[in-house]
PDB file of C-alpha atoms in Angstrom:
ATOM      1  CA  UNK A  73     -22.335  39.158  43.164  1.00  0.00           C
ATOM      2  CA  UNK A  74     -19.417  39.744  45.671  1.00  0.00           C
ATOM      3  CA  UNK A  75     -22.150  39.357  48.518  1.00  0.00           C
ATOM      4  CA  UNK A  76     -23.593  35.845  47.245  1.00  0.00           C
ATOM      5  CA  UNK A  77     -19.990  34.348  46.462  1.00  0.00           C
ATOM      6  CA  UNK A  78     -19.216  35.592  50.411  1.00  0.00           C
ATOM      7  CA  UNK A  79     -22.233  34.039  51.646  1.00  0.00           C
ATOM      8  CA  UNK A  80     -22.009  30.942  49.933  1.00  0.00           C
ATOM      9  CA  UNK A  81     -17.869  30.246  50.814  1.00  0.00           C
ATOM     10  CA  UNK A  82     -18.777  30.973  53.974  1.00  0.00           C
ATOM     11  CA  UNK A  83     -21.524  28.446  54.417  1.00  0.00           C
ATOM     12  CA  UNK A  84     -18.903  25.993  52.828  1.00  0.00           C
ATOM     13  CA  UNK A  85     -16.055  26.799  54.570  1.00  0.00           C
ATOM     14  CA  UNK A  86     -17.817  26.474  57.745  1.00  0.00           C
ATOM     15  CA  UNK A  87     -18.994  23.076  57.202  1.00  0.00           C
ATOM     16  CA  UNK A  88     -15.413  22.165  56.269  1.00  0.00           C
ATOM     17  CA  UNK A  89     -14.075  24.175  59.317  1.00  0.00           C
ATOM     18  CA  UNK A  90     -16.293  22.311  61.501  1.00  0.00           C
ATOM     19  CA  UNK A  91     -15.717  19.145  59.913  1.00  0.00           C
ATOM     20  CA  UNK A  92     -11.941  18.926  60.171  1.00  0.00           C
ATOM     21  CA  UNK A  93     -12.444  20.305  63.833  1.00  0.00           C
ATOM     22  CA  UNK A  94     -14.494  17.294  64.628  1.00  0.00           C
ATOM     23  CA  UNK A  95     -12.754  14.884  62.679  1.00  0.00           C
ATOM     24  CA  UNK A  96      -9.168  16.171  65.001  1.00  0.00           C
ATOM     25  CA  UNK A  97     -10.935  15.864  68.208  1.00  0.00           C
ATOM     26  CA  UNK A  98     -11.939  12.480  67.047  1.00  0.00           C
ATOM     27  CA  UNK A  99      -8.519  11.486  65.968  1.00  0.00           C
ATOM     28  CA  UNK A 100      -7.360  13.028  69.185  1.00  0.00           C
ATOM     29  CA  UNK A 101      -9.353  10.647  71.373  1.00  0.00           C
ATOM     30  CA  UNK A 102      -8.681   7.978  69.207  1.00  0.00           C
ATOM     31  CA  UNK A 103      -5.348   7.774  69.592  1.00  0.00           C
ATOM     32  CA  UNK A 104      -5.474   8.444  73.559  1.00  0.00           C
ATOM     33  CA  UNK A 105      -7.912   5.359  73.668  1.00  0.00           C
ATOM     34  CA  UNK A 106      -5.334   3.558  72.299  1.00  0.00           C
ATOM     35  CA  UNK A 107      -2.495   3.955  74.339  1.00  0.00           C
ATOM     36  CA  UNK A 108      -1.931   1.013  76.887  1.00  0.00           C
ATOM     37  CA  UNK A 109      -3.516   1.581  80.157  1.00  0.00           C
ATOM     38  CA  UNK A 110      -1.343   2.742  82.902  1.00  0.00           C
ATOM     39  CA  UNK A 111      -1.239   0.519  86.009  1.00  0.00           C
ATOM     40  CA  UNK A 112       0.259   2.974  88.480  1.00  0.00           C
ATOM     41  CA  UNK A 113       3.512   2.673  90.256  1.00  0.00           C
ATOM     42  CA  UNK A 114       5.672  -0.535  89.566  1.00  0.00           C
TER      43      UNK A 114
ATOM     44  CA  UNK B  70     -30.238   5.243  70.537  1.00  0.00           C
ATOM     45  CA  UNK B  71     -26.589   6.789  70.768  1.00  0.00           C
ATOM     46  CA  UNK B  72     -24.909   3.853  69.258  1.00  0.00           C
ATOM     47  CA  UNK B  73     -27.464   3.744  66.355  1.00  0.00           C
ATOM     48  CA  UNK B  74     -26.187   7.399  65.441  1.00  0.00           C
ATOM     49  CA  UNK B  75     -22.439   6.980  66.122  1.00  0.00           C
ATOM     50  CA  UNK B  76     -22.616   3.883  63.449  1.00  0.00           C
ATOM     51  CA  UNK B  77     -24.057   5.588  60.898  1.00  0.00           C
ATOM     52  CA  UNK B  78     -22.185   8.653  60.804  1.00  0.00           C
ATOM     53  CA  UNK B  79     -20.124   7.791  57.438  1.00  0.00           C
ATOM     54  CA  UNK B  80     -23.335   7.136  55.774  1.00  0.00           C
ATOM     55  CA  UNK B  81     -24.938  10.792  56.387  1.00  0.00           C
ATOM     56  CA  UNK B  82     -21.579  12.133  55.307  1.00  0.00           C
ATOM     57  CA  UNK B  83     -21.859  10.574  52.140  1.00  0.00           C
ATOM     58  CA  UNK B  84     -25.778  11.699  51.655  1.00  0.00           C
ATOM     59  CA  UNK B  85     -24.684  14.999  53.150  1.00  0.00           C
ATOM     60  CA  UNK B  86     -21.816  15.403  50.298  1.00  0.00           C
ATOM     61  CA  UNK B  87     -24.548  14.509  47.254  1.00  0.00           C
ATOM     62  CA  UNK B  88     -27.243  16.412  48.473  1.00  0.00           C
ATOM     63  CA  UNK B  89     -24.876  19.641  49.259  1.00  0.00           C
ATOM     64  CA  UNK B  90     -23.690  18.839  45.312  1.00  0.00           C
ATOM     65  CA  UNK B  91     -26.933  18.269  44.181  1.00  0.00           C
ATOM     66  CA  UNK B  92     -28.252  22.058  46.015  1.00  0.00           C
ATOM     67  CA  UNK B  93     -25.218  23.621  44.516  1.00  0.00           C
ATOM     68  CA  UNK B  94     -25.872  22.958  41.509  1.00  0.00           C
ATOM     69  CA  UNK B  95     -29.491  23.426  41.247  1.00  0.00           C
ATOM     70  CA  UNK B  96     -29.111  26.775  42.712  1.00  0.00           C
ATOM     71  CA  UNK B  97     -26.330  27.406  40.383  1.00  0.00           C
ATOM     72  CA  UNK B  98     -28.042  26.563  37.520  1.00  0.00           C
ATOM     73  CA  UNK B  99     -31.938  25.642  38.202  1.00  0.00           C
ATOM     74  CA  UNK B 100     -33.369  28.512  39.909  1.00  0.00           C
ATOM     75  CA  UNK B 101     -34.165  31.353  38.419  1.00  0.00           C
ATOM     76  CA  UNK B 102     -32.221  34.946  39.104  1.00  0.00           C
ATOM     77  CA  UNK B 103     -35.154  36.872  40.980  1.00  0.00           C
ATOM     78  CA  UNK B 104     -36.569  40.124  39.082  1.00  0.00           C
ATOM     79  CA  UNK B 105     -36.080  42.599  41.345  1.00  0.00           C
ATOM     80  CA  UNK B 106     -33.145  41.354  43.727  1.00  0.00           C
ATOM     81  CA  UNK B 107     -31.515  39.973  41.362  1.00  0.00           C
ATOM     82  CA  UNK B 108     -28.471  37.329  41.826  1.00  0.00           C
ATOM     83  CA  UNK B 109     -28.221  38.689  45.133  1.00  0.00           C
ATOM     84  CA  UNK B 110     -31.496  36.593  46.211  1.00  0.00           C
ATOM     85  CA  UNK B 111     -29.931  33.293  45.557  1.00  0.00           C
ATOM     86  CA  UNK B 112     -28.436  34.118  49.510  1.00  0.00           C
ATOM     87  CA  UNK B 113     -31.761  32.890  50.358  1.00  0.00           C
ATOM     88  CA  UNK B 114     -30.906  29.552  49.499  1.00  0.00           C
ATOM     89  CA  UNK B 115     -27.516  29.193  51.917  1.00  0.00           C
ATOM     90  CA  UNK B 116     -29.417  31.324  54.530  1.00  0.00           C
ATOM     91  CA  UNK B 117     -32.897  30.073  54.889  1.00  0.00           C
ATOM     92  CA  UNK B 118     -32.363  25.897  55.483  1.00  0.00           C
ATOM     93  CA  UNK B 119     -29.989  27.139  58.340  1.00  0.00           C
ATOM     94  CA  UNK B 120     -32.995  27.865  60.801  1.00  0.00           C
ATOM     95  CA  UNK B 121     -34.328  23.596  60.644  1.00  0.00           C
ATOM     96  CA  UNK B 122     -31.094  22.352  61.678  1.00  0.00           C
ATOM     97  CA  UNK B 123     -30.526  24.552  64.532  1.00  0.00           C
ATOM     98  CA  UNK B 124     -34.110  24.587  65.826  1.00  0.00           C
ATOM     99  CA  UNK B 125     -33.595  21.086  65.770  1.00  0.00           C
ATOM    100  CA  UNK B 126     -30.364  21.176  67.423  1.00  0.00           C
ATOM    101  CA  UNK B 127     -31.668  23.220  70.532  1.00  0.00           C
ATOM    102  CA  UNK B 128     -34.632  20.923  70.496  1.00  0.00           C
ATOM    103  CA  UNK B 129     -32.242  17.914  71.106  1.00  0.00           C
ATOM    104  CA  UNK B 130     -30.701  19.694  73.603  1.00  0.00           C
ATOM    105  CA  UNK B 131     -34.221  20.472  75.964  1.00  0.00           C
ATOM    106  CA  UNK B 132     -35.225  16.982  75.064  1.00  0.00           C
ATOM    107  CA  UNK B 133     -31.717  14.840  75.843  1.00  0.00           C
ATOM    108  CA  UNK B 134     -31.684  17.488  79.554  1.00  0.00           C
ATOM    109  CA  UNK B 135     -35.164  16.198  80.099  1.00  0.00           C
ATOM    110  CA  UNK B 136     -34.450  12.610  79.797  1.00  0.00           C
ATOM    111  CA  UNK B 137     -31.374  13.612  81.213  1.00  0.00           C
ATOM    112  CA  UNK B 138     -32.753  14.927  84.795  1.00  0.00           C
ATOM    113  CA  UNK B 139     -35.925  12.038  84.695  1.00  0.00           C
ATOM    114  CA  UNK B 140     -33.262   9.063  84.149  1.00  0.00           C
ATOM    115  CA  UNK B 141     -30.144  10.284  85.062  1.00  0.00           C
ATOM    116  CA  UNK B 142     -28.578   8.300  82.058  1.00  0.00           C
ATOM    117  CA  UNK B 143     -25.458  10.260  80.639  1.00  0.00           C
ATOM    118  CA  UNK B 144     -25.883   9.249  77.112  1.00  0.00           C
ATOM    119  CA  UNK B 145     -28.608  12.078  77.461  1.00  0.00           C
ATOM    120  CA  UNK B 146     -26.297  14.240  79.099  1.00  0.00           C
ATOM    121  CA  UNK B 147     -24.088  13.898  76.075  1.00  0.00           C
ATOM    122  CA  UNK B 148     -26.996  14.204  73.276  1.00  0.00           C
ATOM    123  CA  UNK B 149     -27.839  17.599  75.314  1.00  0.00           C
ATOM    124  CA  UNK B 150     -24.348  18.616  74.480  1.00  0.00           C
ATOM    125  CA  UNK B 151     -23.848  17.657  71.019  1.00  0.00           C
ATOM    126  CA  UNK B 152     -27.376  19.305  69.883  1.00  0.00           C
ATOM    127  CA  UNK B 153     -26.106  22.612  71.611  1.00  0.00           C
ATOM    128  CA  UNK B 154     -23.030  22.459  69.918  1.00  0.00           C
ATOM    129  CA  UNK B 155     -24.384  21.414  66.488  1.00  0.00           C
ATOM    130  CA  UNK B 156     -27.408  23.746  66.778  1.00  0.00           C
ATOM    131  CA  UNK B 157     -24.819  26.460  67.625  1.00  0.00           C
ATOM    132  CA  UNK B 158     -22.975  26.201  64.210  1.00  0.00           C
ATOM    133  CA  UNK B 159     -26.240  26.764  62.178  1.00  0.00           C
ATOM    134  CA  UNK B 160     -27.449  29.171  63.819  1.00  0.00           C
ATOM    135  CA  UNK B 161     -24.251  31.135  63.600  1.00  0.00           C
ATOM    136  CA  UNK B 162     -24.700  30.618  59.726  1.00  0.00           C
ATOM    137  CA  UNK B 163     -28.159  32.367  60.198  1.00  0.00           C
ATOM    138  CA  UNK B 164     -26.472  35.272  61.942  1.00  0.00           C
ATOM    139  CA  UNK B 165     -23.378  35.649  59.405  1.00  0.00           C
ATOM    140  CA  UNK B 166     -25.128  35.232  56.685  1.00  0.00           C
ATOM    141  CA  UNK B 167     -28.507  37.225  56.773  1.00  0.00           C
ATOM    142  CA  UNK B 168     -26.483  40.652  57.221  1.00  0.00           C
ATOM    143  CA  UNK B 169     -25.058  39.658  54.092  1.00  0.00           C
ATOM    144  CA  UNK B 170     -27.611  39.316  52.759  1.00  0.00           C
ATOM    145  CA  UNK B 171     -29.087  42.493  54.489  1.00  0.00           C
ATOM    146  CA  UNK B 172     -27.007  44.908  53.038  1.00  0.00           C
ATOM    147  CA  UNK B 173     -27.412  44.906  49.385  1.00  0.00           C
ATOM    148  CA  UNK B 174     -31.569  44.919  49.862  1.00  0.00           C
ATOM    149  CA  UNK B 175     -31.995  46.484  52.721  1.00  0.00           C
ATOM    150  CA  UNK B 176     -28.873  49.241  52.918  1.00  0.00           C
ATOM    151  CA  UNK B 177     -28.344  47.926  56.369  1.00  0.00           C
ATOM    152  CA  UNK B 178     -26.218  45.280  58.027  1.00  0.00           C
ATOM    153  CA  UNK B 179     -28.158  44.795  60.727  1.00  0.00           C
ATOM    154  CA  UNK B 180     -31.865  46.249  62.075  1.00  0.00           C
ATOM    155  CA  UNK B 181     -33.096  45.683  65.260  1.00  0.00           C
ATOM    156  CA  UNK B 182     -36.376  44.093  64.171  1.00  0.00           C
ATOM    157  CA  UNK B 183     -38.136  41.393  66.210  1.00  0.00           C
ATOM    158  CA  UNK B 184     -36.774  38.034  64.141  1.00  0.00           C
ATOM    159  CA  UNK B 185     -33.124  39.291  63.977  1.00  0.00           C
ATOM    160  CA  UNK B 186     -33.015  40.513  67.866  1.00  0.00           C
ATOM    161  CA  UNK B 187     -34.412  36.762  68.637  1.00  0.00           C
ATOM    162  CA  UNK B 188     -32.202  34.897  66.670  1.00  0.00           C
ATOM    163  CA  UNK B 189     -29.671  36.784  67.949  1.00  0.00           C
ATOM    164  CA  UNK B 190     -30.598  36.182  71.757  1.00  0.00           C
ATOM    165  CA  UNK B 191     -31.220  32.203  70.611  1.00  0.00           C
ATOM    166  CA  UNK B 192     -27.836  32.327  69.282  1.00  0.00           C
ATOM    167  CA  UNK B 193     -26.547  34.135  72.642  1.00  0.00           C
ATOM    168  CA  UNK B 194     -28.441  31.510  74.967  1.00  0.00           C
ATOM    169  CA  UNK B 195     -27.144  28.571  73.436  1.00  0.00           C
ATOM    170  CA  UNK B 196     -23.428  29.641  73.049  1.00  0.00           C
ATOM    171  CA  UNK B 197     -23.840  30.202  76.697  1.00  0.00           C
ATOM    172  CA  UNK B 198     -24.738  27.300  77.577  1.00  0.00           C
ATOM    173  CA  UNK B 199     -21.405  25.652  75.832  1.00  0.00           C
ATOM    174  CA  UNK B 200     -19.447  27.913  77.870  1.00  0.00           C
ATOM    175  CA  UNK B 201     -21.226  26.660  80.469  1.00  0.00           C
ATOM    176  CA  UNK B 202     -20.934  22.770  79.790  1.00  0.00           C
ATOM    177  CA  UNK B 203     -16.588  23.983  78.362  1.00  0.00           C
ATOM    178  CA  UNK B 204     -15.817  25.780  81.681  1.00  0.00           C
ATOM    179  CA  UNK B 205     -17.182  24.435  84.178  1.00  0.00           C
ATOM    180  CA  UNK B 206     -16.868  20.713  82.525  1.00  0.00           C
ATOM    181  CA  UNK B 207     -17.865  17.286  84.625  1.00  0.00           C
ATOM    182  CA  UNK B 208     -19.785  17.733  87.723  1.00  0.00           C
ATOM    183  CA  UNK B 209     -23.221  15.955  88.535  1.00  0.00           C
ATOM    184  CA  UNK B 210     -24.573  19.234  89.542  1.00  0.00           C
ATOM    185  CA  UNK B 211     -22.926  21.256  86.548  1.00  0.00           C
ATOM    186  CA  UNK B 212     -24.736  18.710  84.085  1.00  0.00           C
ATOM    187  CA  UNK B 213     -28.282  18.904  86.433  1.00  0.00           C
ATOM    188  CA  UNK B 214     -28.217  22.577  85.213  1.00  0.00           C
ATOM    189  CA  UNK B 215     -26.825  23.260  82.101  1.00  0.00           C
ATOM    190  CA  UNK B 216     -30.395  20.251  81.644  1.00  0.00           C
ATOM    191  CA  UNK B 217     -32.612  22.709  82.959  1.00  0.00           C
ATOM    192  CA  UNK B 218     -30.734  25.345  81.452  1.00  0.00           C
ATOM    193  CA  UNK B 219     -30.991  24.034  77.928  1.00  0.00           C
ATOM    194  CA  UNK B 220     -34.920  23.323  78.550  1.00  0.00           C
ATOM    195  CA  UNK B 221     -35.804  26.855  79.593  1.00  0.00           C
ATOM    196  CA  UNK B 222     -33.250  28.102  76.410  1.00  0.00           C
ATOM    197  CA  UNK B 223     -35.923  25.983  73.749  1.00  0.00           C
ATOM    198  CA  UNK B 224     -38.479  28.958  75.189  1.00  0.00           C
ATOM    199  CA  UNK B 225     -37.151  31.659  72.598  1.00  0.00           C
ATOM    200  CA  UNK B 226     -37.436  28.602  69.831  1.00  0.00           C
ATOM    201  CA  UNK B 227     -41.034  29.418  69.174  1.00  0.00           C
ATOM    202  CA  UNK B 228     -40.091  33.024  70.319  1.00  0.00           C
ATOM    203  CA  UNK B 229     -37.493  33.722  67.125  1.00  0.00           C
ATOM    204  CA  UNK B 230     -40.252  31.363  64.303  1.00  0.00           C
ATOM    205  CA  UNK B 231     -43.010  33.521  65.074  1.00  0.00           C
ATOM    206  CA  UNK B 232     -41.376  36.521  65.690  1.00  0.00           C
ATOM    207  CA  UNK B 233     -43.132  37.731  62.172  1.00  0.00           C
ATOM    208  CA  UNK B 234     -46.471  37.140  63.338  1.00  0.00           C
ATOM    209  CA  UNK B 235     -46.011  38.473  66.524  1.00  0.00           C
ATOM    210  CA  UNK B 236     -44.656  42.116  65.325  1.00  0.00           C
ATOM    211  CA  UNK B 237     -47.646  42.681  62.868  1.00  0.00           C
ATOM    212  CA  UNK B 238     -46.120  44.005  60.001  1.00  0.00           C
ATOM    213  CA  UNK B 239     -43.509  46.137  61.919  1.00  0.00           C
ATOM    214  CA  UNK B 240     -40.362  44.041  60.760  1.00  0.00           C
ATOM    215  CA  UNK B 241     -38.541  44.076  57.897  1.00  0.00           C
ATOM    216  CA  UNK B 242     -37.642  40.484  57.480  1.00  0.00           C
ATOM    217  CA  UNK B 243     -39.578  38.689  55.095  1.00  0.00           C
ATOM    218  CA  UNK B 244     -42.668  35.916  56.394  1.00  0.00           C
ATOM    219  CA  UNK B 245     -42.147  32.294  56.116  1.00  0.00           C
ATOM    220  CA  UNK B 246     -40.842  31.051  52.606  1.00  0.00           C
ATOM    221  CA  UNK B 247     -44.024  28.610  52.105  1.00  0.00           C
ATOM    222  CA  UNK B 248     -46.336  31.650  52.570  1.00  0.00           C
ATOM    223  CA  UNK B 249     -45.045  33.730  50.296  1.00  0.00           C
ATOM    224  CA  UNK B 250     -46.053  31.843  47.017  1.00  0.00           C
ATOM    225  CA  UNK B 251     -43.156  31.325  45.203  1.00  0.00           C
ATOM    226  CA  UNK B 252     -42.348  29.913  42.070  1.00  0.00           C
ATOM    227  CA  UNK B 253     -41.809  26.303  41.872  1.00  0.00           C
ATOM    228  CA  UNK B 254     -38.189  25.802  41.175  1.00  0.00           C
ATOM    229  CA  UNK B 255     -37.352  28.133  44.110  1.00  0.00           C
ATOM    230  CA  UNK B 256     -39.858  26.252  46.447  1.00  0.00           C
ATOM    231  CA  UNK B 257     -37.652  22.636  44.828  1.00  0.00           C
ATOM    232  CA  UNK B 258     -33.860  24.395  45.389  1.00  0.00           C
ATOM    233  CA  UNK B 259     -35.304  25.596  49.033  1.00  0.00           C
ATOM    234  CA  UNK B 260     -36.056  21.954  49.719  1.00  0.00           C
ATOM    235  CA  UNK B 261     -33.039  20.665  48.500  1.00  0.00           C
ATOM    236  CA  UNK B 262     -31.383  23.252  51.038  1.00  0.00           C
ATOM    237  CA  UNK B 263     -33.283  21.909  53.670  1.00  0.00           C
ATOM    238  CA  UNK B 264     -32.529  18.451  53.034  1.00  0.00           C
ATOM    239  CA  UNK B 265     -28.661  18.963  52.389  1.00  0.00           C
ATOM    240  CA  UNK B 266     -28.504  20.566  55.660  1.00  0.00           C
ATOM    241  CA  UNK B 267     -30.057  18.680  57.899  1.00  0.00           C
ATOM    242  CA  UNK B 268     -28.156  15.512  56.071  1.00  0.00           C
ATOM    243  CA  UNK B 269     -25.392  17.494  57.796  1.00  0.00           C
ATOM    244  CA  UNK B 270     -26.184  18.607  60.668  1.00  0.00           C
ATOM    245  CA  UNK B 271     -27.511  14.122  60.707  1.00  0.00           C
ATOM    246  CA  UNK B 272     -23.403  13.719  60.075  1.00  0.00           C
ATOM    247  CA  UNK B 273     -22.010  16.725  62.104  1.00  0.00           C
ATOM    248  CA  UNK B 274     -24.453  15.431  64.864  1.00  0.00           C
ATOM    249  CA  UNK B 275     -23.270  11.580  64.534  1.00  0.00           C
ATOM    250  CA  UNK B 276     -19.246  12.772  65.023  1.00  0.00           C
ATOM    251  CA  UNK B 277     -20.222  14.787  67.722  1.00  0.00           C
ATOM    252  CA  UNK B 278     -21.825  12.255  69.687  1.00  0.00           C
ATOM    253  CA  UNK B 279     -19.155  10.106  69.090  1.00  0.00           C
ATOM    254  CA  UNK B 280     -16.315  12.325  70.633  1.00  0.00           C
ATOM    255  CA  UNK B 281     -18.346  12.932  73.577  1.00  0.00           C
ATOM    256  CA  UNK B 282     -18.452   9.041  74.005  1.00  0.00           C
ATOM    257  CA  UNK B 283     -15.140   8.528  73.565  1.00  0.00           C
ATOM    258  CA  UNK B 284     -14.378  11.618  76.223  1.00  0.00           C
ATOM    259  CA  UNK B 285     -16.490   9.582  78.353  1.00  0.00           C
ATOM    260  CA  UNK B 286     -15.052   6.564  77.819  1.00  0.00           C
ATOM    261  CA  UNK B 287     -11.600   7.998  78.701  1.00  0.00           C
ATOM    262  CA  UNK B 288     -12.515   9.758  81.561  1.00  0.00           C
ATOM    263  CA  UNK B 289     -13.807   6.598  82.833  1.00  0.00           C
ATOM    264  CA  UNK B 290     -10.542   4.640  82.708  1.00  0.00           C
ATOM    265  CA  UNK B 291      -8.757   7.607  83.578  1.00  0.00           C
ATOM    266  CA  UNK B 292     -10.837   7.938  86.508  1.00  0.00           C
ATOM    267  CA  UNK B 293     -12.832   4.685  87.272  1.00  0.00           C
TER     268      UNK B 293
END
């Protein structure tokens, strides 16, 4: 039983691991898109 | 093509979430406990579905290099990538979790048998090749050969599904599930497996190719 409960959270948490990683990169990038554009030296 | 998957991303997440609910519970409560494995067989159903997904990650990855090195478009540079790193996840899954389910049937971990040795060197191939594309990131001529790279890497594909056949009886890991005859409500919770994961590797893949676009994007008006 110990075995299928440990291959099963691990499926799951993986998914979730991977999911939050992608979903922090994307936030990441997102919010580096949105800062204004620099236009060098003034 | 890229676009198509980038907008649809929330809608596999939501399919992905039903159908990962729906296989949950119908291999918590629809199939059957096998006779002589007992609960411990219900592993089958988390490790089996994980081989589709990552096939078909590594596939994407030969295909988007080829289209990559004929066109020289980067959106297939970036489809390349995200397969690799997609496919990379499942088959990890494949490796974690068939020891585990090794040990209580077999006594072993791990046995150097045809399928696990090329599932393991398909697993090794492709998580070199995002080393590859994370170290050395950017170039023209880094992105020409992690392409031709990640076409010659599909070779072991075939290599690791047939890998039954090809040792004739000398391996201990079990044929393909639809040759082995069994009963219907395993055959229905192994399909809803399949389905469930592919819905996420559809959503995982959808995110993924999103970042990279965005990373492009950046590096673009970083660097114009």
């Amino acid at each position: 039983m110990s075995y299928l409960i440990a291959a099963y959270t691990i499926v799951l948490a993986s998914f979730v691991g991977y999911w939050f990683s992608l979903r922090s990169r994307r936030q990441a990038l997102l919010r580096e898109a949105e800062k204004p554009q620099s236009t060098g030296p003034s | 093509m890229e676009a198509f998957w980038i907008r649809s991303a929330r809608i596999w997440g939501v399919l992905a979430l039903t159908a990962l609910a729906v296989w949950l519970g119908m291999v918590v409560f629809y199939a059957p406990v096998e006779k002589v494995q007992g609960v411990v067989q219900k592993i089958f159903y988390a490790h089996v579905p994980n081989s589709l997904p990552a096939y078909l990650g590594f596939g994407l990855t030969a295909l988007g290099g080829l289209l990559f090195l004929i066109t020289r478009r980067e959106s297939y540079d970036r489809l390349a990538q995200a397969g690799a790193e997609v496919g990379v996840v499942f088959c990890t899954l494949i490796v974690v979790t068939g020891p585990i389910w090794a040990k209580p049937v077999w006594g072993h971990w791990w046995v150097w048998d045809l399928r696990l040795t090329a599932t393991l060197v398909l697993w090794f191939i492709y998580l070199a090749y995002l080393f590859l594309r994370a170290f050395a990131y950017g170039s023209d001529a880094t992105k020409t050969f992690a392409s031709v790279y990640g076409i010659a890497g599909i070779i072991a594909v075939p290599f690791v599904k047939f890998a039954v056949e090809l040792a004739k009886g000398q391996t201990m890991h079990p044929d393909d599930p639809a040759k082995a005859g069994l009963p219907a409500e395993m055959q229905f919770t192994l399909m809803a497996g399949f389905i469930a994961y592919l819905l996420v590797f559809a959503y995982f893949l959808s995110r993924r190719l999103e970042i990279a676009k965005l990373e492009a994007d950046l590096q673009e008006r970083l660097d114009p």
